[in-house]
mmCIF file of C-alpha atoms in Angstrom:
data_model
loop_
_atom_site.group_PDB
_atom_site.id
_atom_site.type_symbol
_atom_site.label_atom_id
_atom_site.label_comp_id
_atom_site.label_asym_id
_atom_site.label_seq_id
_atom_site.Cartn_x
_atom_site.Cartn_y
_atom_site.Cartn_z
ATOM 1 C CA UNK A 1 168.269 168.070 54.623
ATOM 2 C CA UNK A 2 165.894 165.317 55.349
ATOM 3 C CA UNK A 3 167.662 162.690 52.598
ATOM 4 C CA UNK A 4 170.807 162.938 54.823
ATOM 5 C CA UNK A 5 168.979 163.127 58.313
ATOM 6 C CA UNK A 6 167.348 159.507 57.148
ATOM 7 C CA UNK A 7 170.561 158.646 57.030
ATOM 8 C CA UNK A 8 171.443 158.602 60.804
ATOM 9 C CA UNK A 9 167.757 156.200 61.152
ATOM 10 C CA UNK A 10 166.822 153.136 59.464
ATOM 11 C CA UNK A 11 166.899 153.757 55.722
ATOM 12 C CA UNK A 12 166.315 152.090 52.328
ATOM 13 C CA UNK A 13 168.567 152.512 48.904
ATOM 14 C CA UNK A 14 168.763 150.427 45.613
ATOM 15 C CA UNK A 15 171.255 148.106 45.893
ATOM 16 C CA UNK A 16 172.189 145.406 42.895
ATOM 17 C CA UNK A 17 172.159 141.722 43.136
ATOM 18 C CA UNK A 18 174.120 139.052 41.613
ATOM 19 C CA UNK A 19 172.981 139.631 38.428
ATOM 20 C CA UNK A 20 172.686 143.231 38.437
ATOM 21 C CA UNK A 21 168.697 143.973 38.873
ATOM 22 C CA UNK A 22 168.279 146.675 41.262
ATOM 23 C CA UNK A 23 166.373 145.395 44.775
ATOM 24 C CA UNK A 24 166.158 147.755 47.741
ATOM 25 C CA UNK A 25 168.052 147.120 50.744
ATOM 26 C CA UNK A 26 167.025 148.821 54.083
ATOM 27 C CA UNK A 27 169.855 149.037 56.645
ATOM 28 C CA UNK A 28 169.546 149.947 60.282
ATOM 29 C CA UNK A 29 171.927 151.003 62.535
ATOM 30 C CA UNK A 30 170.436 148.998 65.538
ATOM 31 C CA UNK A 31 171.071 145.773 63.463
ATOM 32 C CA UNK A 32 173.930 143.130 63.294
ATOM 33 C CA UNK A 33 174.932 143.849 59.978
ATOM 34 C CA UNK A 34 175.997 147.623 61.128
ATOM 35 C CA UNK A 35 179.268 148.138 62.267
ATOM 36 C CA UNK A 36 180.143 151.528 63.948
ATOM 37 C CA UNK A 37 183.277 152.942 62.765
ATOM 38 C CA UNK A 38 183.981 153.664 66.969
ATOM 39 C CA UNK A 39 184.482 149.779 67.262
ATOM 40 C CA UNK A 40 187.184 149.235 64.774
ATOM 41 C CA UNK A 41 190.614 149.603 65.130
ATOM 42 C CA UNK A 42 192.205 152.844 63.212
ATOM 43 C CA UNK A 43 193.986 150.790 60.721
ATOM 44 C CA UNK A 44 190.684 149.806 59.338
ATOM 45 C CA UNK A 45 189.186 153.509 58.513
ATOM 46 C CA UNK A 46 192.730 153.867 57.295
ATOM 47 C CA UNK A 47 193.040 151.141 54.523
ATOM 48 C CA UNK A 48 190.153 152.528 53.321
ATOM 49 C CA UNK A 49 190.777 156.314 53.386
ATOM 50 C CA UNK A 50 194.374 154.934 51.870
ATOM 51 C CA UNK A 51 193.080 152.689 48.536
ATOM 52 C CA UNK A 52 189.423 154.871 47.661
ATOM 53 C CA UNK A 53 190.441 158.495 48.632
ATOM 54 C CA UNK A 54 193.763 159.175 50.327
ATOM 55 C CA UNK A 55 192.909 163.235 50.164
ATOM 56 C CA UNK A 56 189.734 162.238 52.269
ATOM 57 C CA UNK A 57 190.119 164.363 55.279
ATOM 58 C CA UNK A 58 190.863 167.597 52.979
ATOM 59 C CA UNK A 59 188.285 167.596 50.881
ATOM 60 C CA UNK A 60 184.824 168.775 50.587
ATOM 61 C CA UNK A 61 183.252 166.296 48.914
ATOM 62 C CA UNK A 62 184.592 166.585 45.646
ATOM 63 C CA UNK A 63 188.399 166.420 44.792
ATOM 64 C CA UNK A 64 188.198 168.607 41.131
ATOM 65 C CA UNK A 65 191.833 167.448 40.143
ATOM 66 C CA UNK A 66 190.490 164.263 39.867
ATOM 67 C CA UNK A 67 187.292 164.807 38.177
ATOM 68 C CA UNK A 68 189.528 166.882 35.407
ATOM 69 C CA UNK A 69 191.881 164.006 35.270
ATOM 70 C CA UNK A 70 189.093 161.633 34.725
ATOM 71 C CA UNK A 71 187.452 163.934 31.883
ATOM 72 C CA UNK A 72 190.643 163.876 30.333
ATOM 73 C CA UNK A 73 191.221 160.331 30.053
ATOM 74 C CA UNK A 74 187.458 159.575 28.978
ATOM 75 C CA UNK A 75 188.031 161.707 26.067
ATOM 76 C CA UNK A 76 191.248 160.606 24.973
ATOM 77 C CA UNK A 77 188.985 156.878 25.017
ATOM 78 C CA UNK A 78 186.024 158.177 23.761
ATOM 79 C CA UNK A 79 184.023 156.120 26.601
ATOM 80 C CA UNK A 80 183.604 156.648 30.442
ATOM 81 C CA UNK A 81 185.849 154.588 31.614
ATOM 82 C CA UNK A 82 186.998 156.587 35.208
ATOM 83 C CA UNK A 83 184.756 158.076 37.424
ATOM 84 C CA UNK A 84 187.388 160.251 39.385
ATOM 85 C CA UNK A 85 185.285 160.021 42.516
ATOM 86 C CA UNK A 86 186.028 159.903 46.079
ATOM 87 C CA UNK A 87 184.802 158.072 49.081
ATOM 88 C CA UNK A 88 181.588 160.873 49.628
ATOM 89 C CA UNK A 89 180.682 160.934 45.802
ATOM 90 C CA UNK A 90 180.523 157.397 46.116
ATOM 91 C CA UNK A 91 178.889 157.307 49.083
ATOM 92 C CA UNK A 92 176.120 159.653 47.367
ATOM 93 C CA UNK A 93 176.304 157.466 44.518
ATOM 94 C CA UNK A 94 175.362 154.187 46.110
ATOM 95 C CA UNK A 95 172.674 156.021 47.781
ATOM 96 C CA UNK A 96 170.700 157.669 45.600
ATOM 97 C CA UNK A 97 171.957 157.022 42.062
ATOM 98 C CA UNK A 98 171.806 154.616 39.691
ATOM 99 C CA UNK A 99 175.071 152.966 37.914
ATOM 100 C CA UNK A 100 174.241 154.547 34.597
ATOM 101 C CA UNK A 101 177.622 156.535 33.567
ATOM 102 C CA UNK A 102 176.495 159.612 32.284
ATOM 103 C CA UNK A 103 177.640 163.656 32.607
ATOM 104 C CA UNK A 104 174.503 163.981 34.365
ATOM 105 C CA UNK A 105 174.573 161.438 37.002
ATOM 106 C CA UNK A 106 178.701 162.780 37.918
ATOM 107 C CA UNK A 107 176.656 166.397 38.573
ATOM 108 C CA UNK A 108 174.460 164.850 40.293
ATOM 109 C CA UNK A 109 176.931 163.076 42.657
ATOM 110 C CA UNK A 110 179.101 165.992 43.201
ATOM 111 C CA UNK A 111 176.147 168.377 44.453
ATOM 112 C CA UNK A 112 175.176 165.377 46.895
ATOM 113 C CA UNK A 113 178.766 164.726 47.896
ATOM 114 C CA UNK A 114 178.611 168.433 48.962
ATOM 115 C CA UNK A 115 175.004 167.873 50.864
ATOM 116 C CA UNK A 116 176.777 165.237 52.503
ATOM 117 C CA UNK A 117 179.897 167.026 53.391
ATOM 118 C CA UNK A 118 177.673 169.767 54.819
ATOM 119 C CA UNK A 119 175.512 167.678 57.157
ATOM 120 C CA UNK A 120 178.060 164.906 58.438
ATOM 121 C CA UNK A 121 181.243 164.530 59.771
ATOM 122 C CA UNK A 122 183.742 162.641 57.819
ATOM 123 C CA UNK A 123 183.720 159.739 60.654
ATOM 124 C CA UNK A 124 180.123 159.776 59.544
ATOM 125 C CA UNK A 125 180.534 160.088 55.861
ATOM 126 C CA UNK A 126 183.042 156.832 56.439
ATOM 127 C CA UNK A 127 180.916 154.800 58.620
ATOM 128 C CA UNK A 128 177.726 155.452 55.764
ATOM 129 C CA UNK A 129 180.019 154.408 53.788
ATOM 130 C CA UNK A 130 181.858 151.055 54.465
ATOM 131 C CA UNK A 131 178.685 150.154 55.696
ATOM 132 C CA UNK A 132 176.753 150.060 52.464
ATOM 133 C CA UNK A 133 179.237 149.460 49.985
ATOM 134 C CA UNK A 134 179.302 146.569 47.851
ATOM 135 C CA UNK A 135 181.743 144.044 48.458
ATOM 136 C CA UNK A 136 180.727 141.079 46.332
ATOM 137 C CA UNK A 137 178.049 139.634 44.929
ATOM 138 C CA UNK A 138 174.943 140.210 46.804
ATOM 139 C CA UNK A 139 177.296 141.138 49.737
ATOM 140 C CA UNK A 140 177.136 144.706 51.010
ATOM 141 C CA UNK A 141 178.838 146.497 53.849
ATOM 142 C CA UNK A 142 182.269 145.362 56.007
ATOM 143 C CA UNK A 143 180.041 143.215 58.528
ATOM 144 C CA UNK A 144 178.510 140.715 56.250
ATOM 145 C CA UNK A 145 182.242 141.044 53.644
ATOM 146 C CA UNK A 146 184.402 140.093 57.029
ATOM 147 C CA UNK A 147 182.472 137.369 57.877
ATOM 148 C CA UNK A 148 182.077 135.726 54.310
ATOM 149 C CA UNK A 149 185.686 136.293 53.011
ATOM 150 C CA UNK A 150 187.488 135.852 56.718
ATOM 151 C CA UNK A 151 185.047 134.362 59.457
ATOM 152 C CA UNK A 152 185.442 136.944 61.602
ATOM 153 C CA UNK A 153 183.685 140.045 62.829
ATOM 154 C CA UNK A 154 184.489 143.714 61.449
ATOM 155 C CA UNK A 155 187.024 144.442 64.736
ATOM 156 C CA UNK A 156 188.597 141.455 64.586
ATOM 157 C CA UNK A 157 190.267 142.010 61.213
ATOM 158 C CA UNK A 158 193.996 142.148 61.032
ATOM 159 C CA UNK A 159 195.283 145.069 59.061
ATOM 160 C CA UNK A 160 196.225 142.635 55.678
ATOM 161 C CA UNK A 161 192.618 141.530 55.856
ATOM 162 C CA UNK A 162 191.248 145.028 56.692
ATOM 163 C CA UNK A 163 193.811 146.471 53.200
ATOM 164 C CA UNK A 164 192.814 143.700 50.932
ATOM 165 C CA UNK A 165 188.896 144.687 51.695
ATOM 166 C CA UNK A 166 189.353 148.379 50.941
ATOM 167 C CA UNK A 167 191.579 146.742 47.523
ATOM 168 C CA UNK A 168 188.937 144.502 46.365
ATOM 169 C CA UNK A 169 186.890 147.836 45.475
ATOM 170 C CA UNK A 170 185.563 149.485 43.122
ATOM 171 C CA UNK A 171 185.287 146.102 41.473
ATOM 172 C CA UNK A 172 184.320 143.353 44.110
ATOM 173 C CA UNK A 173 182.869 141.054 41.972
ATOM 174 C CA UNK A 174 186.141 140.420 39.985
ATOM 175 C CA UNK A 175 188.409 140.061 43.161
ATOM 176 C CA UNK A 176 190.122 136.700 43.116
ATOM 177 C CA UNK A 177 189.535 135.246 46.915
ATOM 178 C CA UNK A 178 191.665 136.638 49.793
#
């Protein structure tokens, strides 16, 4: 598909800034700001995998336990309040959707979780992934989030600071300071 084989290039998505107006954000793999999941140590991918989507290597993009669970307890609050997504719906999310919570958006996601999951390897799928997620305000991916919060680049996390990353999410912006 030629959404997800932009992905391996330079590309462009709508990212959100501090106070929450969409901007577009091009990231390239040949910049600074990428890291390559190869150059991290395993406990990294890990604390991730661990806090967003422990199921992540046995899935196919959509975990439909959790999606049901989620439905469930939306009802019983009469609001969206869960999203039951995983690491590739989110992934798909931050890409191409918008943050509007609607029935509509969640099909959305899953069918492009499952273009993802078709055209990339999880390592892949992970890499996309930690590399443009939001981790603060106007802060996106692990490069820029390791040097703000700890001064250090991606690889040189230790595994606390590497876990308390993948913890500060989905909600970055209310994490109290490492």
């Amino acid at each position: 598909h030629p959404a997800i084989a932009a992905l391996k290039k330079k590309f462009t998505y709508t990212a959100y800034d501090k106070d929450n107006k969409p901007f577009q954000r091009t990231v390239d793999r040949r910049s600074k700001e990428w890291t390559p999941i190869r150059a991290l140590p395993p406990y990294i991918p890990k604390a991730f995998i661990t806090f967003e989507d422990p199921y992540f290597e046995h899935h196919r993009g959509v975990m439909q336990s959790a999606l049901f669970n989620s439905l469930k307890d939306n009802l019983a609050l009469g609001r969206f309040h869960r999203g039951g997504s995983n690491i590739t719906m989110q992934l798909a999310k931050n890409l191409w959707l918008g943050r509007q919570k609607t029935i509509g958006r969640k099909a959305h996601e899953i069918m492009l979780a499952g273009m993802l999951e078709g055209c990339l390897s999880k390592s892949q799928i992970l890499e996309l992934y930690i590399n443009v997620v939001e981790f603060g305000k106007d802060l996106y991916g692990i490069g820029p989030a390791a040097r703000h919060y700890f001064k250090k680049y991606p690889f040189e996390l230790e595994a606390d600071e590497a876990f308390w990353l993948a913890r500060i999410l989905p909600r970055p912006k209310r994490a109290a300071p490492p």
